[in-house]
PDB file of C-alpha atoms in Angstrom:
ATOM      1  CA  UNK P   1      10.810  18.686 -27.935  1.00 24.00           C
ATOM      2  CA  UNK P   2       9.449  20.149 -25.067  1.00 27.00           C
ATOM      3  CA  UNK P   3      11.464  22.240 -22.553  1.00 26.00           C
ATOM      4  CA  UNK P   4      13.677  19.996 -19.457  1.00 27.00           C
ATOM      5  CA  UNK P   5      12.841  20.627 -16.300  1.00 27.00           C
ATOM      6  CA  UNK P   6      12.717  17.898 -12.966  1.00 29.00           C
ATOM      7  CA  UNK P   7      10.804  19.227 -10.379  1.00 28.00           C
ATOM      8  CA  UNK P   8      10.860  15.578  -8.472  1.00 31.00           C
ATOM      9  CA  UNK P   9       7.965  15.232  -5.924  1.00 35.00           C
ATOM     10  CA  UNK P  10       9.547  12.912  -2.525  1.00 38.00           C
ATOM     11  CA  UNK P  11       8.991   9.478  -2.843  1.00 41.00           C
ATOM     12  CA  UNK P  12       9.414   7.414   0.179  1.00 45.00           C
ATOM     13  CA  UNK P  13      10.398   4.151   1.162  1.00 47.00           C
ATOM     14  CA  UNK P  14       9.986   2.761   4.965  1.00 51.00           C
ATOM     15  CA  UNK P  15      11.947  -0.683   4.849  1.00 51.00           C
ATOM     16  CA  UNK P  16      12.037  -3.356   6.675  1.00 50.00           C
ATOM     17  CA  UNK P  17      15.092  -6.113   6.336  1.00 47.00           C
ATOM     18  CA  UNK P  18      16.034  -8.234   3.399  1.00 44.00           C
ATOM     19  CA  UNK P  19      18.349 -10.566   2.397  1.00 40.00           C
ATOM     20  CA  UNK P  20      20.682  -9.974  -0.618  1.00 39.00           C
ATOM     21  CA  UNK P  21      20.138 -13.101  -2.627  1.00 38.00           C
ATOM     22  CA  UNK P  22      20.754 -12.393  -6.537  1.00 43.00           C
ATOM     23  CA  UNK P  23      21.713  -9.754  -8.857  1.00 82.00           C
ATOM     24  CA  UNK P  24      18.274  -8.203  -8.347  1.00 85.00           C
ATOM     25  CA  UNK P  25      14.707  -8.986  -7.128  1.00 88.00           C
ATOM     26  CA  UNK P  26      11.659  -7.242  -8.003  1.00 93.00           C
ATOM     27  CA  UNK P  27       8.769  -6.668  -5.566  1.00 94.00           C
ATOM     28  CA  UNK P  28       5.063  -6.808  -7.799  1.00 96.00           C
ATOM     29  CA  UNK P  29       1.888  -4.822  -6.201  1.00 96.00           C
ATOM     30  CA  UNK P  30      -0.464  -5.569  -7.990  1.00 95.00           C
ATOM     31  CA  UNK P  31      -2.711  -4.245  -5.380  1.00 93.00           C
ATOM     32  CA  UNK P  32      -3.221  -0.465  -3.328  1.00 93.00           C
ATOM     33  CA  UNK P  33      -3.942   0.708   0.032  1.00 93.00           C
ATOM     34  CA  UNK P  34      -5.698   3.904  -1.146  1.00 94.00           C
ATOM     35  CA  UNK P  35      -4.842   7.485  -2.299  1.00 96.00           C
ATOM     36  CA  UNK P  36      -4.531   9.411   1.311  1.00 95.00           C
ATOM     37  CA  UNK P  37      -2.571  12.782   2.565  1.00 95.00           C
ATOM     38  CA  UNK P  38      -0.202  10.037   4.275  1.00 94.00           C
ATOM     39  CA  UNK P  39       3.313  10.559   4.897  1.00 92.00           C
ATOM     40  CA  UNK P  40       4.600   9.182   8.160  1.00 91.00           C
ATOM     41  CA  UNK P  41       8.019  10.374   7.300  1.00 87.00           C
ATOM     42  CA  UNK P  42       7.414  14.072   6.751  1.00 87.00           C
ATOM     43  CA  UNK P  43       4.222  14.368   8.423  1.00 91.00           C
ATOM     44  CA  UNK P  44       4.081  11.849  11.469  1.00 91.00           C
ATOM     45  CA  UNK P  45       0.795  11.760  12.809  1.00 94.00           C
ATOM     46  CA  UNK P  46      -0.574  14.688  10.616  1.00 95.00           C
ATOM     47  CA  UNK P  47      -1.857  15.330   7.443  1.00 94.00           C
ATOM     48  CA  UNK P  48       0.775  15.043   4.516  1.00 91.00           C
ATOM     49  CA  UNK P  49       1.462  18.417   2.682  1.00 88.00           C
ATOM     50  CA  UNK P  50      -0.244  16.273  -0.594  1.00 90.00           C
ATOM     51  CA  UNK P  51      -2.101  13.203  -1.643  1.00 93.00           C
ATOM     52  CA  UNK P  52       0.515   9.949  -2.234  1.00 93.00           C
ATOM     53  CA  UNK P  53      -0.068   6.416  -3.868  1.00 95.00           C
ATOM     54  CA  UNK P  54      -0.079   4.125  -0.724  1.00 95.00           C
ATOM     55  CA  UNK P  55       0.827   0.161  -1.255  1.00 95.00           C
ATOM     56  CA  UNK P  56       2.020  -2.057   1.380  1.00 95.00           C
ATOM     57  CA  UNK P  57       0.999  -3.526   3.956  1.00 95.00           C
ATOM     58  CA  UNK P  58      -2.014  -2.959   6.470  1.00 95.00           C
ATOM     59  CA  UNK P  59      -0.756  -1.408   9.194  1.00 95.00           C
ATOM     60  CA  UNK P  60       0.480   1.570   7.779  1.00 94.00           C
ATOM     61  CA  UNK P  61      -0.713   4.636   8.906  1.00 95.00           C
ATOM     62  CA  UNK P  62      -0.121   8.854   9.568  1.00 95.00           C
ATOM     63  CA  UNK P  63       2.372   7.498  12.639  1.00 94.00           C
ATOM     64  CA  UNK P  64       3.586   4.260  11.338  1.00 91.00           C
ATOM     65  CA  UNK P  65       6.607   2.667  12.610  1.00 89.00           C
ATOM     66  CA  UNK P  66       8.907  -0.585  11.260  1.00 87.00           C
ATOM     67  CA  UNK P  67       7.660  -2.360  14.290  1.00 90.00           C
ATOM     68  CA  UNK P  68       3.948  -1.351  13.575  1.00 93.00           C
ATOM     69  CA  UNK P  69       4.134  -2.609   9.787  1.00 92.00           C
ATOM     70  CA  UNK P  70       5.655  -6.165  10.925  1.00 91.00           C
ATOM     71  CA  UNK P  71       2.422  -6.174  12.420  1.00 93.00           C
ATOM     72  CA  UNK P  72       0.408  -5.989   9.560  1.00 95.00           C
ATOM     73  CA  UNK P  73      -2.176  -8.810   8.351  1.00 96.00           C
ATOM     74  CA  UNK P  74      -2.011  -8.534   4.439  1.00 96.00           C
ATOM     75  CA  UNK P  75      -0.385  -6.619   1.905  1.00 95.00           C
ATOM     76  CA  UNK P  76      -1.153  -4.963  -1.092  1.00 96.00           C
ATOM     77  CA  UNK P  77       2.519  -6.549  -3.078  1.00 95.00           C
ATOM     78  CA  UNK P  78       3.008 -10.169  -3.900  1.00 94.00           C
ATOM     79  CA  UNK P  79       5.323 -11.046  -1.488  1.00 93.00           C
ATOM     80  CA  UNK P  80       3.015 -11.781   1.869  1.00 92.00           C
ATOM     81  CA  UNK P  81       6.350 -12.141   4.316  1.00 91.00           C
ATOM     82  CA  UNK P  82       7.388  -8.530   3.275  1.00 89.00           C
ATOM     83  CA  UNK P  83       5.251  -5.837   5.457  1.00 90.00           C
ATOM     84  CA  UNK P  84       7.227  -2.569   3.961  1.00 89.00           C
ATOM     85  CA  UNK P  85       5.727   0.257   2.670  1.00 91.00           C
ATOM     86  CA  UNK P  86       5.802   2.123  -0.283  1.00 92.00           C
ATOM     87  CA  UNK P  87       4.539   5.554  -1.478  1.00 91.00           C
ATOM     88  CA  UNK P  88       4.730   8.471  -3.776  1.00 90.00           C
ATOM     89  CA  UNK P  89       2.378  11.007  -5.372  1.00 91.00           C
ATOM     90  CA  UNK P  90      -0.062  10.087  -7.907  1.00 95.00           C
ATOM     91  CA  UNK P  91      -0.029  11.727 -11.746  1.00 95.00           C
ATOM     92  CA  UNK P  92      -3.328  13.780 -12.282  1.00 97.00           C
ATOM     93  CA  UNK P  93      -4.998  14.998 -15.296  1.00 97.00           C
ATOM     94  CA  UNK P  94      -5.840  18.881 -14.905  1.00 97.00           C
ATOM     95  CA  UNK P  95      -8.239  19.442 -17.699  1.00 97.00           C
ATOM     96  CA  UNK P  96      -8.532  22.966 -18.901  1.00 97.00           C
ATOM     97  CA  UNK P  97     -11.700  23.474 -16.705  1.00 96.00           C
ATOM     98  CA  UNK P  98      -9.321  22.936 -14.226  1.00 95.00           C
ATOM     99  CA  UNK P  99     -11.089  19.445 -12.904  1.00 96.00           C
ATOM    100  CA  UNK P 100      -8.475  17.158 -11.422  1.00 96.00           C
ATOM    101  CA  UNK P 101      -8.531  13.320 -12.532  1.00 97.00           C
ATOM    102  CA  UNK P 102      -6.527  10.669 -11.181  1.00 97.00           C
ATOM    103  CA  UNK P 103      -4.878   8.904 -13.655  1.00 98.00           C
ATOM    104  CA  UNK P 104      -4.954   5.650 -13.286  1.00 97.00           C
ATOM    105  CA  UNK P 105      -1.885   3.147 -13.164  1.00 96.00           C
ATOM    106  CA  UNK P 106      -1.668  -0.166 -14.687  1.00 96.00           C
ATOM    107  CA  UNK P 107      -0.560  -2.603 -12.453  1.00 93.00           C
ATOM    108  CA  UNK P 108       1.593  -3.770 -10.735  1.00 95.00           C
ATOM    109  CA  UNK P 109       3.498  -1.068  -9.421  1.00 96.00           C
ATOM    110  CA  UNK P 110       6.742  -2.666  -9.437  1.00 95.00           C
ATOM    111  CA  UNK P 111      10.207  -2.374  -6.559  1.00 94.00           C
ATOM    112  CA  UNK P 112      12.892  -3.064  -7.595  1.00 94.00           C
ATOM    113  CA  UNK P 113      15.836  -4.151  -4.655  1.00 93.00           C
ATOM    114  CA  UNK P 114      19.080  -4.210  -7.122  1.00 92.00           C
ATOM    115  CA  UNK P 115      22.816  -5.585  -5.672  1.00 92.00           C
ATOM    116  CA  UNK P 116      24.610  -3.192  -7.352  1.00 88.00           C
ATOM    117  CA  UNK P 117      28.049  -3.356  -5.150  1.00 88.00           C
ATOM    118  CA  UNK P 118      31.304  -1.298  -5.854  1.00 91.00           C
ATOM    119  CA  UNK P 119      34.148   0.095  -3.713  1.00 90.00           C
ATOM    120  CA  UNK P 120      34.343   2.896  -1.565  1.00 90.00           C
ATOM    121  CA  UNK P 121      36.400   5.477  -1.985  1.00 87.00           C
ATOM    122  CA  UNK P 122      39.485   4.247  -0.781  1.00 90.00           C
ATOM    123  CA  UNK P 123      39.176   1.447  -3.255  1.00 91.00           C
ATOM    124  CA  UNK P 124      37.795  -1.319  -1.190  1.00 92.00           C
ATOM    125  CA  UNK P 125      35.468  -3.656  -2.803  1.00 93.00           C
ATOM    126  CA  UNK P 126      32.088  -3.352  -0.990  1.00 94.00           C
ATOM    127  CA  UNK P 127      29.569  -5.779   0.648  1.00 93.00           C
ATOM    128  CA  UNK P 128      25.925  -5.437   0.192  1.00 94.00           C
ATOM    129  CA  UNK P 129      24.528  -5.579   3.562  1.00 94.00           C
ATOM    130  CA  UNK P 130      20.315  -6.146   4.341  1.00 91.00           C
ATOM    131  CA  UNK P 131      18.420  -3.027   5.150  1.00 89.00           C
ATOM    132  CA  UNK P 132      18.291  -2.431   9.077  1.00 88.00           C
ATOM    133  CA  UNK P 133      14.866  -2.902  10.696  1.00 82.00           C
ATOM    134  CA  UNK P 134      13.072   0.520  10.807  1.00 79.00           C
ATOM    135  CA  UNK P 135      15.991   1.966   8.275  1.00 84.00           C
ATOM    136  CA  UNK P 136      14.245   5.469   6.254  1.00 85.00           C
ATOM    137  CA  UNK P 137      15.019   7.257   3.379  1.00 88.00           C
ATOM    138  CA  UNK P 138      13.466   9.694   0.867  1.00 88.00           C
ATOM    139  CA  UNK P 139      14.219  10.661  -2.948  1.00 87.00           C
ATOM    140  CA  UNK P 140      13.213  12.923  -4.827  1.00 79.00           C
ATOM    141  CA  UNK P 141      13.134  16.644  -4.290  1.00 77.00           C
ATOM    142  CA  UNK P 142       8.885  17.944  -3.037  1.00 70.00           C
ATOM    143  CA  UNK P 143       9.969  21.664  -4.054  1.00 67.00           C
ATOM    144  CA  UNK P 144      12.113  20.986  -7.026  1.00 71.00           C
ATOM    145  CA  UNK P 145      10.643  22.900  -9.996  1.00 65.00           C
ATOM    146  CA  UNK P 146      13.310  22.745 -12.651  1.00 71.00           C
ATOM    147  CA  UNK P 147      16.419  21.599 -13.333  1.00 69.00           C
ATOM    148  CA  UNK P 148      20.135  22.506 -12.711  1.00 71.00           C
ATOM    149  CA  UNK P 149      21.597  20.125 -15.227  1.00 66.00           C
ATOM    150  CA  UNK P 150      23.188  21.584 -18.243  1.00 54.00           C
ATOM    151  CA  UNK P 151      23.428  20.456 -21.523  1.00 49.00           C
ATOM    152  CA  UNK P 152      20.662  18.176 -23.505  1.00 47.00           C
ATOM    153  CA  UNK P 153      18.782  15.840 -21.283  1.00 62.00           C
ATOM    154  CA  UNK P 154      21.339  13.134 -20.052  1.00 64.00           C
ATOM    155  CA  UNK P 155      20.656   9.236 -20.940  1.00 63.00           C
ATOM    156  CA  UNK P 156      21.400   7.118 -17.882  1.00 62.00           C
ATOM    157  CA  UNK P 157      19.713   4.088 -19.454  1.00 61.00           C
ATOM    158  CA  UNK P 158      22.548   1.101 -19.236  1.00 57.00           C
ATOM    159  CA  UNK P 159      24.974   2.235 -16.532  1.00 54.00           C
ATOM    160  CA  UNK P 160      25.984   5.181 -18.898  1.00 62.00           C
ATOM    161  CA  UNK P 161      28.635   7.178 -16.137  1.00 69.00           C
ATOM    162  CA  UNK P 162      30.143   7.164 -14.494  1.00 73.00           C
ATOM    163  CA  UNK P 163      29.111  10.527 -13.208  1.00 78.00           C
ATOM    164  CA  UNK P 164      32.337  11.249 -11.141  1.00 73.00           C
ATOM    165  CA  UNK P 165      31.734  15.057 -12.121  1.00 73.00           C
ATOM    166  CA  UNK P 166      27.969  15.547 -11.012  1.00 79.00           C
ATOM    167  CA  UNK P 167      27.421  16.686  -7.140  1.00 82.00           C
ATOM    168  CA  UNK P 168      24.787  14.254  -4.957  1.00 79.00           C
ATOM    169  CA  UNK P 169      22.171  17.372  -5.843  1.00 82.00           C
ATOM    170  CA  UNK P 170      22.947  16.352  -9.830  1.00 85.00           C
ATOM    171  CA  UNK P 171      22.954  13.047  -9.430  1.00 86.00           C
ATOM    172  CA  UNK P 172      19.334  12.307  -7.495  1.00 87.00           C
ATOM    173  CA  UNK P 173      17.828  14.679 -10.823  1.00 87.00           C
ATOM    174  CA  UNK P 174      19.960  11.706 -13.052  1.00 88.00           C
ATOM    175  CA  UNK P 175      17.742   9.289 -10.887  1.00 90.00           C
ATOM    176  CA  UNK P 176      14.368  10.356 -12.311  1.00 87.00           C
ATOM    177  CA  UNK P 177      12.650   8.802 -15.662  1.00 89.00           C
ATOM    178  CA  UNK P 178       8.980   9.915 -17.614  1.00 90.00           C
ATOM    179  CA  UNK P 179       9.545   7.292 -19.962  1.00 92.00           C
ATOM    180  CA  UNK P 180       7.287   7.177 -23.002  1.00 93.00           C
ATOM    181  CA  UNK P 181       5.754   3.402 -24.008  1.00 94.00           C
ATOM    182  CA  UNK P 182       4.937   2.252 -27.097  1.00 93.00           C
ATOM    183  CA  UNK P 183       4.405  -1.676 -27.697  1.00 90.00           C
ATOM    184  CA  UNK P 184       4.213  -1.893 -31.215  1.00 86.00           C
ATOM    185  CA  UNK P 185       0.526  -2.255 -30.754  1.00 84.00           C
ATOM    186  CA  UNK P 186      -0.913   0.603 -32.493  1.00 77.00           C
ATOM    187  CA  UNK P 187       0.736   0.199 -36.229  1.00 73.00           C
ATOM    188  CA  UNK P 188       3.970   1.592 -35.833  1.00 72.00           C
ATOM    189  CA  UNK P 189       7.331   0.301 -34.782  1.00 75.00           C
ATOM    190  CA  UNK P 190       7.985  -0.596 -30.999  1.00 80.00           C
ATOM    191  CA  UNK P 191       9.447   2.269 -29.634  1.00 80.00           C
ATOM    192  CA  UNK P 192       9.937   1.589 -25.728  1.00 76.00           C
ATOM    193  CA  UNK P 193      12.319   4.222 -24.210  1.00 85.00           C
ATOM    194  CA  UNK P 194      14.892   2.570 -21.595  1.00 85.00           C
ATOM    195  CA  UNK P 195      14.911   3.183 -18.021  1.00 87.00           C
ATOM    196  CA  UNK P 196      16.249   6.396 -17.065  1.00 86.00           C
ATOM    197  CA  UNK P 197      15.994   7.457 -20.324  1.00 86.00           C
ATOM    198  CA  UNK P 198      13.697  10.782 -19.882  1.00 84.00           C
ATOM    199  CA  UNK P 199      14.728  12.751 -16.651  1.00 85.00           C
ATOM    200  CA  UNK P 200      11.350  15.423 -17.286  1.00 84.00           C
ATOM    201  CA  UNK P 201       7.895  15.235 -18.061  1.00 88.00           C
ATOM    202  CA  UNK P 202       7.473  15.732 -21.656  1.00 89.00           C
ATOM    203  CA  UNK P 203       4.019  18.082 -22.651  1.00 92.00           C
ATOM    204  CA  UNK P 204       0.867  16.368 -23.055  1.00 96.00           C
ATOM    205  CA  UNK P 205       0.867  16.728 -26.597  1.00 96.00           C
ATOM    206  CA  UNK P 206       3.853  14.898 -27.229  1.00 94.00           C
ATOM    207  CA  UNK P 207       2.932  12.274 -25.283  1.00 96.00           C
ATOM    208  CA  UNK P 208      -0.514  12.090 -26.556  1.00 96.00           C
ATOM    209  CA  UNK P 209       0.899  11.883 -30.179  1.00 94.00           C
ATOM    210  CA  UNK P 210       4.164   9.187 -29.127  1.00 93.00           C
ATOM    211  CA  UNK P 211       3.505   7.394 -26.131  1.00 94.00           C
ATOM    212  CA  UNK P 212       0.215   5.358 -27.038  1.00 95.00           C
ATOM    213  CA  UNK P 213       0.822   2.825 -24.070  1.00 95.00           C
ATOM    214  CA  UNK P 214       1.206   5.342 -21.345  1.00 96.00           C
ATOM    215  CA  UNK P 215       4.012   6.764 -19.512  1.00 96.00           C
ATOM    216  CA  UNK P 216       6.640   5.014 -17.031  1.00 96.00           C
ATOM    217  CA  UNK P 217       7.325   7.087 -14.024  1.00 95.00           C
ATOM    218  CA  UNK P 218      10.551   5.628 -12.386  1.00 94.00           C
ATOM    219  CA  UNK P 219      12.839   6.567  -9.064  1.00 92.00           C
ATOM    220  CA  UNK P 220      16.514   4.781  -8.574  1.00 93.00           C
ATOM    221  CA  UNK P 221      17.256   5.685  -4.329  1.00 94.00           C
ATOM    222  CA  UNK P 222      20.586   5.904  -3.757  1.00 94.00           C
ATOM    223  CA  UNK P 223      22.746   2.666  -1.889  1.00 95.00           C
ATOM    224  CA  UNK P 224      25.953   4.148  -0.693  1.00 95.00           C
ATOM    225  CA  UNK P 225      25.454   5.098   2.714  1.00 95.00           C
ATOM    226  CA  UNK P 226      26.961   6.576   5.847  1.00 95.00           C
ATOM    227  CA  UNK P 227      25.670   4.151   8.770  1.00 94.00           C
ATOM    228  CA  UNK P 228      23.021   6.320   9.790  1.00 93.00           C
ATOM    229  CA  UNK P 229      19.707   5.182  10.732  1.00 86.00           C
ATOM    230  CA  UNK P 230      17.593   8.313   9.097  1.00 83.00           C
ATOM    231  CA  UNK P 231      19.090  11.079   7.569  1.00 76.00           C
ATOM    232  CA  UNK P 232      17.485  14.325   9.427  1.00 76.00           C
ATOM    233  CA  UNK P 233      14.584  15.899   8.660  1.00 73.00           C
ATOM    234  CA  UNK P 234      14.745  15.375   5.325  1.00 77.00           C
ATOM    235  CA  UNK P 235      15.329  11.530   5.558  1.00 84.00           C
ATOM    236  CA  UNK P 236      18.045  12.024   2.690  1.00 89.00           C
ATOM    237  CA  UNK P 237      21.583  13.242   4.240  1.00 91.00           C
ATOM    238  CA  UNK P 238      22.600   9.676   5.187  1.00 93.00           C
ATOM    239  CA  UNK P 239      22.697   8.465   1.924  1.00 94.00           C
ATOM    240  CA  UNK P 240      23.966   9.319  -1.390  1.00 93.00           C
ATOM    241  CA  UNK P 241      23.914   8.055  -5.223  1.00 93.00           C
ATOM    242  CA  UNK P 242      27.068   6.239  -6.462  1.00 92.00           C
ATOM    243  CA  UNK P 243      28.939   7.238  -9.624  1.00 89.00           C
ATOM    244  CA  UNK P 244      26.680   5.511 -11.968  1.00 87.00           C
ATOM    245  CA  UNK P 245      23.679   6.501 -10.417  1.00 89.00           C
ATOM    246  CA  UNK P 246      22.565   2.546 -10.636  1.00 86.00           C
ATOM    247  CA  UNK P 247      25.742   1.133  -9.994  1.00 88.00           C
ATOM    248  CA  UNK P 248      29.383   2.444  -9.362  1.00 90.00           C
ATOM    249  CA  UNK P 249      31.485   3.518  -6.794  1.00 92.00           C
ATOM    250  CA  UNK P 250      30.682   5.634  -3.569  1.00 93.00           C
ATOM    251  CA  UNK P 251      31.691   8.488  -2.660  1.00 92.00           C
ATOM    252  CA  UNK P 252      33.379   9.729   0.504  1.00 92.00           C
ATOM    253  CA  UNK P 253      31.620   9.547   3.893  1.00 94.00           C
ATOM    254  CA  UNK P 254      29.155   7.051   2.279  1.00 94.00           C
ATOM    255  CA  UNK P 255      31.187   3.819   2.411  1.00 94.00           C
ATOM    256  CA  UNK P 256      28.427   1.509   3.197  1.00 95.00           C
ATOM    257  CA  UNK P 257      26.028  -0.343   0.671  1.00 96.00           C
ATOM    258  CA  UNK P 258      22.757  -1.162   0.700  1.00 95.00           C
ATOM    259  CA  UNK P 259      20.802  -2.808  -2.185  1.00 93.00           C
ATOM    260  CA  UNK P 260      19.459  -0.080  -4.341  1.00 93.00           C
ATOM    261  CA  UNK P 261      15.827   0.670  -4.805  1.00 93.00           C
ATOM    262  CA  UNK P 262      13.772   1.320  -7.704  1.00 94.00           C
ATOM    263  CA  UNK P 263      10.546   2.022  -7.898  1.00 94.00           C
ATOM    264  CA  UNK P 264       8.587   2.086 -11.509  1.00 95.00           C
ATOM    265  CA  UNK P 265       4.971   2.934 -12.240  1.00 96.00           C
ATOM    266  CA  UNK P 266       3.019   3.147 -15.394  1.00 97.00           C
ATOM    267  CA  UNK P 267       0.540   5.965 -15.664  1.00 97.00           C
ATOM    268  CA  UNK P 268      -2.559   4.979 -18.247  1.00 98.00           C
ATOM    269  CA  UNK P 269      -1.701   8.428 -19.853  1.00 98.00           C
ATOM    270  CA  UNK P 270      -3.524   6.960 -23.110  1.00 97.00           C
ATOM    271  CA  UNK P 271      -7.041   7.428 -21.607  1.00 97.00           C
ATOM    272  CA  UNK P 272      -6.786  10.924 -22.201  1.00 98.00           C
ATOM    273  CA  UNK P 273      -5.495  11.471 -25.503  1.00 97.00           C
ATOM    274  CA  UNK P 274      -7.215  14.171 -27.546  1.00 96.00           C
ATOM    275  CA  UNK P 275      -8.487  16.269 -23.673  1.00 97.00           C
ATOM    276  CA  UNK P 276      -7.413  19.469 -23.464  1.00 97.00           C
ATOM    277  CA  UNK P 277      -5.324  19.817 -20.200  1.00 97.00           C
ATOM    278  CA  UNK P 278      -1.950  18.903 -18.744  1.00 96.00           C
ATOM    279  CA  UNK P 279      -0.545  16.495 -16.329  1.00 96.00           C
ATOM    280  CA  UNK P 280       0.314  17.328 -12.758  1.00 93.00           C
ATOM    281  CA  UNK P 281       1.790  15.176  -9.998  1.00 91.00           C
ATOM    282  CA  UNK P 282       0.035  15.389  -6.672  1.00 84.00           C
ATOM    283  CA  UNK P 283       2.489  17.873  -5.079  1.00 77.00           C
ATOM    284  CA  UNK P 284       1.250  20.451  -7.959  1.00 73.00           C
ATOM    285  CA  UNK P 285       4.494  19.455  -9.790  1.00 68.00           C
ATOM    286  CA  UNK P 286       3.873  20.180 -13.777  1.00 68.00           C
ATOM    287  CA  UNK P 287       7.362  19.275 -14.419  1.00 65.00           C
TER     288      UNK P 287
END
């Protein structure tokens, strides 16, 4: 088994409002924008620090704003009303000549808005409210190179938890999966891992030799919140995970909830099998 570590490149959602309808609803894009140095967030009106996965709709741009996507003609996702955007880094392959490849995703890249409600921390029981127009977040960690989590890597497939024990820091590595997929295809048994199974990026000879359908790459946001518009400069201090990472109770200061985000991409890792080279996300994140 390879060594753990979750370097976690920012992922970034701008959102505009939605209703909270069902236990979940999932958002397909089958489509893209582009790959661009993008980041409206981080980098407003600039060039982003790296290259990110754009989907969404039209109007998004280096100095986008909730009121500029509403303005949007089309979108890249299924849903035509909903103008939000969505974007993270793309994997690469680095091959030992040190050529980068994109490696390509098989659609759709899916969102996931989950009602995960729970009580806050004085033991109320919680309403899910919509997102507020021109509401931002990140997750993830751009600089994170390796983990602080002890022990063997921790399944948080199936509302394992709660994690009453692990600080906010702890919690958004918990909300990170590299999950390996295998259909059954190929002539051995199904083996699909669960989400939030794998919280690192296994080496590419392991997943050359187990994962024969690609990898998963998935990112649960966090839904208890503080009231806050945006959380700073790093988009992140308004918000925090709840005990289960995708479900549970909040903690204090973050009595709020907001329907919880996933987002989940799968990587065509299986075009490369047999290359000599490793995998790198677009912030130069190996991990």
């Amino acid at each position: 088994m390879p060594h753990r570590s979750v370097s976690r490149a920012a992922v970034v959602a701008l959102a505009l409002g939605n209703t909270a309808v069902d236990a979940f609803w999932r958002l397909e894009c089958p489509g893209s924008i582009g790959l661009a140095r993008i980041d409206p967030l981080m980098d407003f009106d600039g060039l982003s620090g790296h290259v990110h996965a754009l989907k969404g709709g039209s109007a998004f741009s280096a100095k986008s704003t909730a009121d500029d996507l509403l303005k949007s003609k089309c979108t890249s996702c299924g849903v035509k009303q909903d103008k939000s955007a969505y974007w993270a880094p793309p994997l690469y392959f680095k091959g030992d000549d040190g050529t980068l490849t994109v490696v390509p995703e098989k659609p759709p890249f899916k969102a996931y808005y989950e009602l995960n409600a729970g009580k806050t921390s004085d033991g109320k029981e919680q309403t899910i409210e919509a997102f507020p127009n021109g509401f931002q977040m990140i997750a993830g960690d751009n600089l994170r190179r390796n983990t602080t989590l002890s022990g063997p890597d921790p399944d948080t497939s199936g509302f394992k938890g709660p994690y009453t024990d692990k600080s906010n820091d702890e919690r958004e590595q918990l909300a990170i999966g590299f999950n390996c997929m295998n259909y059954g295809f190929h002539g051995g048994p199904k083996k699909e891992e669960p989400t939030l199974y794998r919280h690192h990026l296994p080496e590419k000879s392991w997943i050359d030799t187990n994962c024969p359908d690609g990898i998963r790459l998935e990112l649960q946001f966090p839904s208890c919140w503080n009231g806050e518009m945006d959380g700073g400069d790093g988009h992140k201090s308004h918000v925090a995970y709840p005990e289960w990472i995708n479900g549970g109770d909040c903690p204090a200061g973050f009595d709020r909830r907001l329907p919880q985000l996933m987002f989940e991409t799968i990587v065509a890792t299986d075009q490369f099998v047999g290359k000599g080279g490793k995998y790198v996300l677009g912030n130069g994140d190996p991990t």
